[in-house]
PDB file of C-alpha atoms in Angstrom:
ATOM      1  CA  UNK P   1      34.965 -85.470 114.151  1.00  0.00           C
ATOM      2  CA  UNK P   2      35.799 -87.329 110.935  1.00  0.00           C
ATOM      3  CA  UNK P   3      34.558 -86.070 107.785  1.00  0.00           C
ATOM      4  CA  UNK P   4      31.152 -87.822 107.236  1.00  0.00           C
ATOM      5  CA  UNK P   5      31.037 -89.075 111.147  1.00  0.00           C
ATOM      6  CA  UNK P   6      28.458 -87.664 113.453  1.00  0.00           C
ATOM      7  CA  UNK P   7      27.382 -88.395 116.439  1.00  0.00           C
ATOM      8  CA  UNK P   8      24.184 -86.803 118.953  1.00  0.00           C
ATOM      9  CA  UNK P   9      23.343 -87.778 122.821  1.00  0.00           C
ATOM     10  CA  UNK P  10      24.064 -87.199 126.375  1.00  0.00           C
ATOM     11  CA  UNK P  11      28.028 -87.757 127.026  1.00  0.00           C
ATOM     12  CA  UNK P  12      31.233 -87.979 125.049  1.00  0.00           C
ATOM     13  CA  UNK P  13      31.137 -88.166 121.017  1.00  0.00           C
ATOM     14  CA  UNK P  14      34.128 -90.295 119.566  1.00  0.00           C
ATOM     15  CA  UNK P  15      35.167 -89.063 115.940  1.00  0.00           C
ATOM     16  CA  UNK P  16      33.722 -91.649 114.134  1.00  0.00           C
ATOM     17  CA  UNK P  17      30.178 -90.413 115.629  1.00  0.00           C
ATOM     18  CA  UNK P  18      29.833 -93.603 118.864  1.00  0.00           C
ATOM     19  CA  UNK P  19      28.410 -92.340 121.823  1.00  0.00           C
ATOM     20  CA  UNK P  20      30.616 -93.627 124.839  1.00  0.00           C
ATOM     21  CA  UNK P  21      27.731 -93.615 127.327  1.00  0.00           C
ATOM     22  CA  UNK P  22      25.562 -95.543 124.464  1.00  0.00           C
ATOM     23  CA  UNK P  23      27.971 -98.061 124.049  1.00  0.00           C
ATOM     24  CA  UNK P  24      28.669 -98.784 127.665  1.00  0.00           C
ATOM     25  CA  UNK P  25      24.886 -99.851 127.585  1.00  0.00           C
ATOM     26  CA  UNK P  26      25.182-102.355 124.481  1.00  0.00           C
ATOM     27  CA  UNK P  27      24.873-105.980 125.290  1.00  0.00           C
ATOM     28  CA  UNK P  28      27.503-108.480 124.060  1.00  0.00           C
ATOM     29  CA  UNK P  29      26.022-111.419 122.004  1.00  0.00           C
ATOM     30  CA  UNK P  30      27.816-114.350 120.887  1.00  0.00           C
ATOM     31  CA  UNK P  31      30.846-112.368 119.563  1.00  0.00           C
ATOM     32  CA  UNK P  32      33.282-113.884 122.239  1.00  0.00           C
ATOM     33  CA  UNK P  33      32.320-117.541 121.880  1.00  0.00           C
ATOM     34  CA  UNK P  34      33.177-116.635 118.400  1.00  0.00           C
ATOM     35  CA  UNK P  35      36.751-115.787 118.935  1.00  0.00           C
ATOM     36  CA  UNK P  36      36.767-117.735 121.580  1.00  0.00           C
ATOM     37  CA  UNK P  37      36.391-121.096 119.315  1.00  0.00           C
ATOM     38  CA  UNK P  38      38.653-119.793 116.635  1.00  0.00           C
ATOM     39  CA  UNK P  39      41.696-119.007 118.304  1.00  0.00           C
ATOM     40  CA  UNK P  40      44.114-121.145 120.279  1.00  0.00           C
ATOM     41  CA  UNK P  41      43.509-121.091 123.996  1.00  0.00           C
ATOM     42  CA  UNK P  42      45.099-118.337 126.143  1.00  0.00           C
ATOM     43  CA  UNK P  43      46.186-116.648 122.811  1.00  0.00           C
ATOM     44  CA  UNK P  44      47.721-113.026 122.888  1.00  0.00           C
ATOM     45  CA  UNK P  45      45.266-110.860 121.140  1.00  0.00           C
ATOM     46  CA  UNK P  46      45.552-107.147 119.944  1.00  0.00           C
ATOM     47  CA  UNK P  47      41.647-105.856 120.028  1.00  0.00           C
ATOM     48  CA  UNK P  48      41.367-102.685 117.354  1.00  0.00           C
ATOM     49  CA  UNK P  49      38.804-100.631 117.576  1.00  0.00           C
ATOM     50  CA  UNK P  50      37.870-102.391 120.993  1.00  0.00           C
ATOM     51  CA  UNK P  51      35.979 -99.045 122.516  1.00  0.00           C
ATOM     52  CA  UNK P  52      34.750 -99.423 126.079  1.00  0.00           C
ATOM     53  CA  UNK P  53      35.216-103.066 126.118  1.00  0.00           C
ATOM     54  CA  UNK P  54      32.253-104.840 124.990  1.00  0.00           C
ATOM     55  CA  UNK P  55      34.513-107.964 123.948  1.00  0.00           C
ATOM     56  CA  UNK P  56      37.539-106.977 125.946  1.00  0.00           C
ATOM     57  CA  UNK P  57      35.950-107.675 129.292  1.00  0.00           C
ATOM     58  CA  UNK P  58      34.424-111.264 128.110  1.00  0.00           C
ATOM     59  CA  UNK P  59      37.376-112.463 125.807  1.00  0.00           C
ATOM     60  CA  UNK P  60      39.760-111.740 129.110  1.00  0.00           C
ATOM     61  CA  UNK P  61      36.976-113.730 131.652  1.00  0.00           C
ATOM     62  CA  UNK P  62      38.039-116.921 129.074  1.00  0.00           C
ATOM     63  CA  UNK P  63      41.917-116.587 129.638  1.00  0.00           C
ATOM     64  CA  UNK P  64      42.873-114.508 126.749  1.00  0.00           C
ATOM     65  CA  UNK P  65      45.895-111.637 127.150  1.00  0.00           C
ATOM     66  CA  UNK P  66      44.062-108.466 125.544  1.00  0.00           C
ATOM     67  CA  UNK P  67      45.846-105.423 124.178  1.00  0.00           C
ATOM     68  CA  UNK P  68      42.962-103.010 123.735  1.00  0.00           C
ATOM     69  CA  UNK P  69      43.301-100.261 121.187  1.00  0.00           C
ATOM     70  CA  UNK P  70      40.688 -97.137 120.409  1.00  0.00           C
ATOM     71  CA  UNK P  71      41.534 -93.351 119.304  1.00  0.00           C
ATOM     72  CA  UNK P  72      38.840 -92.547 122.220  1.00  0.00           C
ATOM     73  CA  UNK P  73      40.538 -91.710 125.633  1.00  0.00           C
ATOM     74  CA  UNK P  74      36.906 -91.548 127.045  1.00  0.00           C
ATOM     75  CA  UNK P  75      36.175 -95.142 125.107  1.00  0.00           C
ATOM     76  CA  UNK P  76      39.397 -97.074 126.698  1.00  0.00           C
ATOM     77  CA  UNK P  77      38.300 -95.145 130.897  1.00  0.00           C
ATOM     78  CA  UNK P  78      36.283 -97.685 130.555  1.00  0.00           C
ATOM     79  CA  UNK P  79      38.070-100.645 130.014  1.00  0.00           C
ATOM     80  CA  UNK P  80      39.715-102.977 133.083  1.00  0.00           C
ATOM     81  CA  UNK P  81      42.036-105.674 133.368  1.00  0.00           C
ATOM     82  CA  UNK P  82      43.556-104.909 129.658  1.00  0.00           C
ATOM     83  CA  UNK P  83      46.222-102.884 128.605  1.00  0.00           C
ATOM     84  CA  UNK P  84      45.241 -99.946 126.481  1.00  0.00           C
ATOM     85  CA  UNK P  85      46.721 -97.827 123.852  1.00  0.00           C
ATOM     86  CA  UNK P  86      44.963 -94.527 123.079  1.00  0.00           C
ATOM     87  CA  UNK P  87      45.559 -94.447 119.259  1.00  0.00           C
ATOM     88  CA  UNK P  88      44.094 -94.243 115.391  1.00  0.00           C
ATOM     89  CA  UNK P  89      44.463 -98.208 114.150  1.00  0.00           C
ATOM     90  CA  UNK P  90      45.224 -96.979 110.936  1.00  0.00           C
ATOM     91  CA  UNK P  91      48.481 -94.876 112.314  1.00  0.00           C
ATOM     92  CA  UNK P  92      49.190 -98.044 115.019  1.00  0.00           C
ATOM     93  CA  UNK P  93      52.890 -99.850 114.849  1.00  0.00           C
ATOM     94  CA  UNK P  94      53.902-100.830 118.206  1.00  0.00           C
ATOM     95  CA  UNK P  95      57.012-102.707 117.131  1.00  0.00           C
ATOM     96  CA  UNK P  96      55.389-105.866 118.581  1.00  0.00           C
ATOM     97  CA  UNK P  97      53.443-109.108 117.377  1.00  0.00           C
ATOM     98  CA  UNK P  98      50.302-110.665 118.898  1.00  0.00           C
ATOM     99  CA  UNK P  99      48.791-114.223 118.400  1.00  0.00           C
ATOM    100  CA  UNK P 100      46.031-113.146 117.042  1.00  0.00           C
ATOM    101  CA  UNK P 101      44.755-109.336 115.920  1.00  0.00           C
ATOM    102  CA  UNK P 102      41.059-108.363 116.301  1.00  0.00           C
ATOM    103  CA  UNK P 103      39.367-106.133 113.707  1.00  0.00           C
ATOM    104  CA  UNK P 104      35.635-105.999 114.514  1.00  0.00           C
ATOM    105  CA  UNK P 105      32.560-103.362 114.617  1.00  0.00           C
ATOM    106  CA  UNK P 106      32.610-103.449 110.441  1.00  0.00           C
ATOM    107  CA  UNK P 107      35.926-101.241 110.106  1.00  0.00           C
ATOM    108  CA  UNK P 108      36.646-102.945 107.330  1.00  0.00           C
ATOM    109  CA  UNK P 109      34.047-101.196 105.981  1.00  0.00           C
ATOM    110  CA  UNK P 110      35.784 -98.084 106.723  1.00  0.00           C
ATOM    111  CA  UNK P 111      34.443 -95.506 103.706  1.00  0.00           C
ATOM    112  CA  UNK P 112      37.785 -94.163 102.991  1.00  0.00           C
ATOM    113  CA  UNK P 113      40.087 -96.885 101.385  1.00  0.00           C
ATOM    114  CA  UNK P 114      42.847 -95.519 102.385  1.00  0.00           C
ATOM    115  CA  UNK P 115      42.028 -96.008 105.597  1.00  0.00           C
ATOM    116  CA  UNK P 116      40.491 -99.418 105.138  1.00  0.00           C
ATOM    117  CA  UNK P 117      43.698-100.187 103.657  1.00  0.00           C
ATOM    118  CA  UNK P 118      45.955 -98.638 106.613  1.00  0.00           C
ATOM    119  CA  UNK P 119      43.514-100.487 109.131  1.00  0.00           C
ATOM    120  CA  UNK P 120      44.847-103.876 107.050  1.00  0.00           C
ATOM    121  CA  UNK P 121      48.745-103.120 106.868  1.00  0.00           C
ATOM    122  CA  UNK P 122      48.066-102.591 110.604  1.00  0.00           C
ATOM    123  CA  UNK P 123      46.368-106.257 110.859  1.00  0.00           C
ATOM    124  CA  UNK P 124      49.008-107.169 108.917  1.00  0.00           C
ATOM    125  CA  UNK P 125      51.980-106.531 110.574  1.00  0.00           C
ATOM    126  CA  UNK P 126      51.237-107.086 114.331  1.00  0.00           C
ATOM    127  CA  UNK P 127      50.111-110.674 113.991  1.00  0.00           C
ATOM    128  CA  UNK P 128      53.015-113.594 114.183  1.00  0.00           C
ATOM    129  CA  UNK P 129      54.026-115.794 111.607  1.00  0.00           C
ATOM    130  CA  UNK P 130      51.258-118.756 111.458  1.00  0.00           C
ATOM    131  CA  UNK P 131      48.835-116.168 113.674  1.00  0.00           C
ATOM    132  CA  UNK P 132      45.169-114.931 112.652  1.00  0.00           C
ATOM    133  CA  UNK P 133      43.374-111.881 112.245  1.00  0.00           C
ATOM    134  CA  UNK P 134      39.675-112.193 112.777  1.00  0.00           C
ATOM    135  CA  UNK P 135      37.499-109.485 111.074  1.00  0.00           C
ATOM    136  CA  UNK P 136      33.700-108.700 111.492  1.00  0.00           C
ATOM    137  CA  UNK P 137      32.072-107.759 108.279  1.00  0.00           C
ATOM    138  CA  UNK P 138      28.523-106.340 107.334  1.00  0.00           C
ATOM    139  CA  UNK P 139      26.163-109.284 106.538  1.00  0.00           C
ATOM    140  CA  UNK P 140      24.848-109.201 102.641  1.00  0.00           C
ATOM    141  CA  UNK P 141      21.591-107.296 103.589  1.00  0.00           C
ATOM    142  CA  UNK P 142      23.155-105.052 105.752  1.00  0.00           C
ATOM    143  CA  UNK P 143      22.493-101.294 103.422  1.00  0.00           C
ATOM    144  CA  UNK P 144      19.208-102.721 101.684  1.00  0.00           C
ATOM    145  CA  UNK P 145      17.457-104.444 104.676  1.00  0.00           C
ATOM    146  CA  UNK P 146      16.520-100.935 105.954  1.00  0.00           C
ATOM    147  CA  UNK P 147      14.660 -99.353 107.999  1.00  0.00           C
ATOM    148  CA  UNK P 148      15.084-102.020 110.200  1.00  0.00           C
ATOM    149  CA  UNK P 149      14.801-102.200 113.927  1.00  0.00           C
ATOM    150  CA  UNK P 150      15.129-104.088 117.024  1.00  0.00           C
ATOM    151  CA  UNK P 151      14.739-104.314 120.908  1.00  0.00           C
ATOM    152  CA  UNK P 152      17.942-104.203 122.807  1.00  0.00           C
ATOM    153  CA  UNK P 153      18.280-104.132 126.403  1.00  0.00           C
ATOM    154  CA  UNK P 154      16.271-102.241 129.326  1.00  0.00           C
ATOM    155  CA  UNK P 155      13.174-101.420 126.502  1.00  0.00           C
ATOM    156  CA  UNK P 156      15.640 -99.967 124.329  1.00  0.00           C
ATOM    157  CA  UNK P 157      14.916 -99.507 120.272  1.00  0.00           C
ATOM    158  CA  UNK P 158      18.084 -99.831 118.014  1.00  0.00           C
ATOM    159  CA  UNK P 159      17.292 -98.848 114.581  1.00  0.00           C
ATOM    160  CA  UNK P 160      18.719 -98.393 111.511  1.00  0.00           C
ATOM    161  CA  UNK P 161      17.320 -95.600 109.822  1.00  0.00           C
ATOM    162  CA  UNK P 162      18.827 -95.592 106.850  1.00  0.00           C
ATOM    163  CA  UNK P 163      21.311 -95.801 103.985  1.00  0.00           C
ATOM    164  CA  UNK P 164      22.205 -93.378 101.031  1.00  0.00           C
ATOM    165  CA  UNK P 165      24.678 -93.291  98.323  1.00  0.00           C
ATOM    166  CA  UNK P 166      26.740 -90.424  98.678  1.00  0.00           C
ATOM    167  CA  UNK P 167      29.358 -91.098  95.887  1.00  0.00           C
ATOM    168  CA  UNK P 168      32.427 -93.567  94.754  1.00  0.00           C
ATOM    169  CA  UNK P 169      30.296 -96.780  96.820  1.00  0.00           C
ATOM    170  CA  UNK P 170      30.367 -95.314  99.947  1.00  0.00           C
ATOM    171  CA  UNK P 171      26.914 -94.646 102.017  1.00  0.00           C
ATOM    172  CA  UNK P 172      25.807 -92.643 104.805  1.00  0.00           C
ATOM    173  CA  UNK P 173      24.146 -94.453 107.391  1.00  0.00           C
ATOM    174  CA  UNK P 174      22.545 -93.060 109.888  1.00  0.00           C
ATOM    175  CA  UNK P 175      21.326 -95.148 112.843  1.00  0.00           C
ATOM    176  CA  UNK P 176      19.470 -94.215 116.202  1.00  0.00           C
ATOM    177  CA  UNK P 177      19.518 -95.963 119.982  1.00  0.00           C
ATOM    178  CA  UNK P 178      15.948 -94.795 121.960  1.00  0.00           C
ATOM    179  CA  UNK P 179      16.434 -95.793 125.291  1.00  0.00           C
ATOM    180  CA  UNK P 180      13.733 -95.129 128.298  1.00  0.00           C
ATOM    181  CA  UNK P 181      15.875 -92.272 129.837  1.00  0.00           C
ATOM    182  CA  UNK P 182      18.029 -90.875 126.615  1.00  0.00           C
ATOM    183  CA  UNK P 183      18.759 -91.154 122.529  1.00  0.00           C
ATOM    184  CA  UNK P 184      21.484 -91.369 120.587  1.00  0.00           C
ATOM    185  CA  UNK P 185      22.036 -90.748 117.045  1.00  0.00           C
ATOM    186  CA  UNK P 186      24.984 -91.586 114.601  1.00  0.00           C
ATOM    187  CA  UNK P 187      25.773 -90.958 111.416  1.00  0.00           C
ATOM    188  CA  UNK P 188      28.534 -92.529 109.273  1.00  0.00           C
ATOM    189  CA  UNK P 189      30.367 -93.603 106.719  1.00  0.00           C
ATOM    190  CA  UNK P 190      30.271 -97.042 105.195  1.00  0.00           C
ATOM    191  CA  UNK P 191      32.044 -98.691 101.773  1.00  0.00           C
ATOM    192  CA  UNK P 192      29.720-102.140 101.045  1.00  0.00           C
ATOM    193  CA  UNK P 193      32.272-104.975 100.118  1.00  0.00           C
ATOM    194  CA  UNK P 194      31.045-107.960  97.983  1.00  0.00           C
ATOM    195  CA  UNK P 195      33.227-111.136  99.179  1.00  0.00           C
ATOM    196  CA  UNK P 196      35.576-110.436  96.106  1.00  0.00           C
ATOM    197  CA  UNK P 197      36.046-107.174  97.033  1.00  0.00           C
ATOM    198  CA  UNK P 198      36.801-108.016 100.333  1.00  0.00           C
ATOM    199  CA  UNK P 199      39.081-111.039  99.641  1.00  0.00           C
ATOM    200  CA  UNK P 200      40.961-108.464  97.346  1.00  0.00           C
ATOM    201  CA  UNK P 201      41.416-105.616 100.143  1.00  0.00           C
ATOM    202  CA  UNK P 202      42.891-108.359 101.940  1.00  0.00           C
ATOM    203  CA  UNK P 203      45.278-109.235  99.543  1.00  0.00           C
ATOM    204  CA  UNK P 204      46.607-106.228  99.319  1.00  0.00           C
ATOM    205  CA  UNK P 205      47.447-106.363 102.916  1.00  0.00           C
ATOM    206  CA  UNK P 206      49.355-109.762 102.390  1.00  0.00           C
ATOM    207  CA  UNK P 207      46.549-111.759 103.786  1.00  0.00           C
ATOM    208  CA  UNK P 208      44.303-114.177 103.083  1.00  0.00           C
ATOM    209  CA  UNK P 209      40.981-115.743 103.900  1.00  0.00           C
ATOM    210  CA  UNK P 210      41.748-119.351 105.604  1.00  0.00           C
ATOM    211  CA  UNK P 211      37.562-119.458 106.799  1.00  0.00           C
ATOM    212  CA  UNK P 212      34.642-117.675 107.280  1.00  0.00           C
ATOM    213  CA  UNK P 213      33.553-118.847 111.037  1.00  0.00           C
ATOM    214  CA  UNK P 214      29.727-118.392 110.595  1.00  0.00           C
ATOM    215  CA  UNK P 215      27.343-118.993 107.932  1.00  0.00           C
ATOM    216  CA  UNK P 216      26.182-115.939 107.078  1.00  0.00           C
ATOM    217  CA  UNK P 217      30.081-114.632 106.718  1.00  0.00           C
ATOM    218  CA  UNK P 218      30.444-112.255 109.172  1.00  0.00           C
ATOM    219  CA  UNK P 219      32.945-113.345 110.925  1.00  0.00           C
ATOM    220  CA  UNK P 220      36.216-114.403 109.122  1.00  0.00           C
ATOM    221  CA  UNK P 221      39.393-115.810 109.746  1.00  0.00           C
ATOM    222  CA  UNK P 222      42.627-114.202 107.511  1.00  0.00           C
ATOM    223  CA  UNK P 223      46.486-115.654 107.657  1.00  0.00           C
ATOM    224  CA  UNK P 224      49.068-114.307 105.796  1.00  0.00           C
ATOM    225  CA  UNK P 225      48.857-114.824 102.559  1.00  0.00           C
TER     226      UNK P 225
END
């Protein structure tokens, strides 16, 4: 596990604390229609972080080439019709360059900058000249709108329990999926970025907001800057 990361519940525990089992259960929203608007048609994409492929499977249902990446062997079993490449982003350089390069799930909000910033270079230097990188960040309320739950799928309760300082910006949250037959629990580590901050982790990755893609700024879309 990484320091910080925790994860309880039946099946495997990645090292950031996700549940594969858990996650093979999630629903995906509007996440690919998302991408799916923002990027040229039948782009080349490079999915980081893309677990048991939640997004994979509908991004490659619309025509898109997907290059899924996780450090979870157990995650990327799950995954069809994508390549896959067992692998910390952070560490990633695969000598190649895609149309576009996914970073979703809030990694950005990775609590170690170093590894925020690694995650970035890695952005950085698998996209193409005139390519994007689309990122998924934590929406302003995210670490003060807590507790806060919801009803998922099947009677399930996702909640977010809650959110503590532990030192140098960086919370623990800790978060819990009840579902009729099983629960999981995870706790981890998160850095909140104001939009400054974030536009300035970019930059020193070399890129660059060009647009945020939906209103509350969740989704954004970076060039090279």
């Amino acid at each position: 596990m990484r320091e910080g990361y925790e994860g309880t519940g039946p099946g495997a525990i990645t090292p950031d604390g996700c549940a594969v089992e858990l996650y093979s259960r999630m629903p995906i929203g509007n996440e690919p229609d998302i991408i799916a608007a923002a990027v040229p048609a039948g782009a080349n994409i490079l999915e980081l972080g893309s677990g048991v492929g939640r997004m994979t499977h509908p991004l490659l249902e619309r025509g898109f080439t997907v290059t899924a990446v996780d450090e979870s062997a157990e995650m990327l079993e799950r995954v069809r019709g994508a390549r896959t490449i067992c692998s910390p982003i952070e560490d990633l350089d695969l000598g190649e360059k895609f149309d576009v390069v996914m970073l979703a799930s809030f990694l950005v909000h990775a609590g170690d900058a170093e590894v925020r910033r690694g995650l970035l270079r890695t952005c950085a230097r698998h996209v193409v000249e005139g390519g994007q990188v689309l990122i998924q960040r934590e929406g302003a309320d995210y670490h003060t709108n807590v507790p806060r739950e919801r009803v998922g799928p099947s009677g399930s309760t996702i909640r977010l329990v809650s959110s503590e300082p532990v030192g140098d910006g960086v919370n623990s949250v800790r978060a819990e999926y009840e579902f009729p037959d099983a629960v999981w629990t995870q706790t981890f580590l998160a850095r909140p970025l104001t939009q400054e901050q974030f536009e300035e982790a970019l930059g020193e990755a070399g890129l660059k907001v060009d647009r945020y893609l939906t209103e509350d700024g969740v989704w954004v879309r970076a060039v090279s800057g």
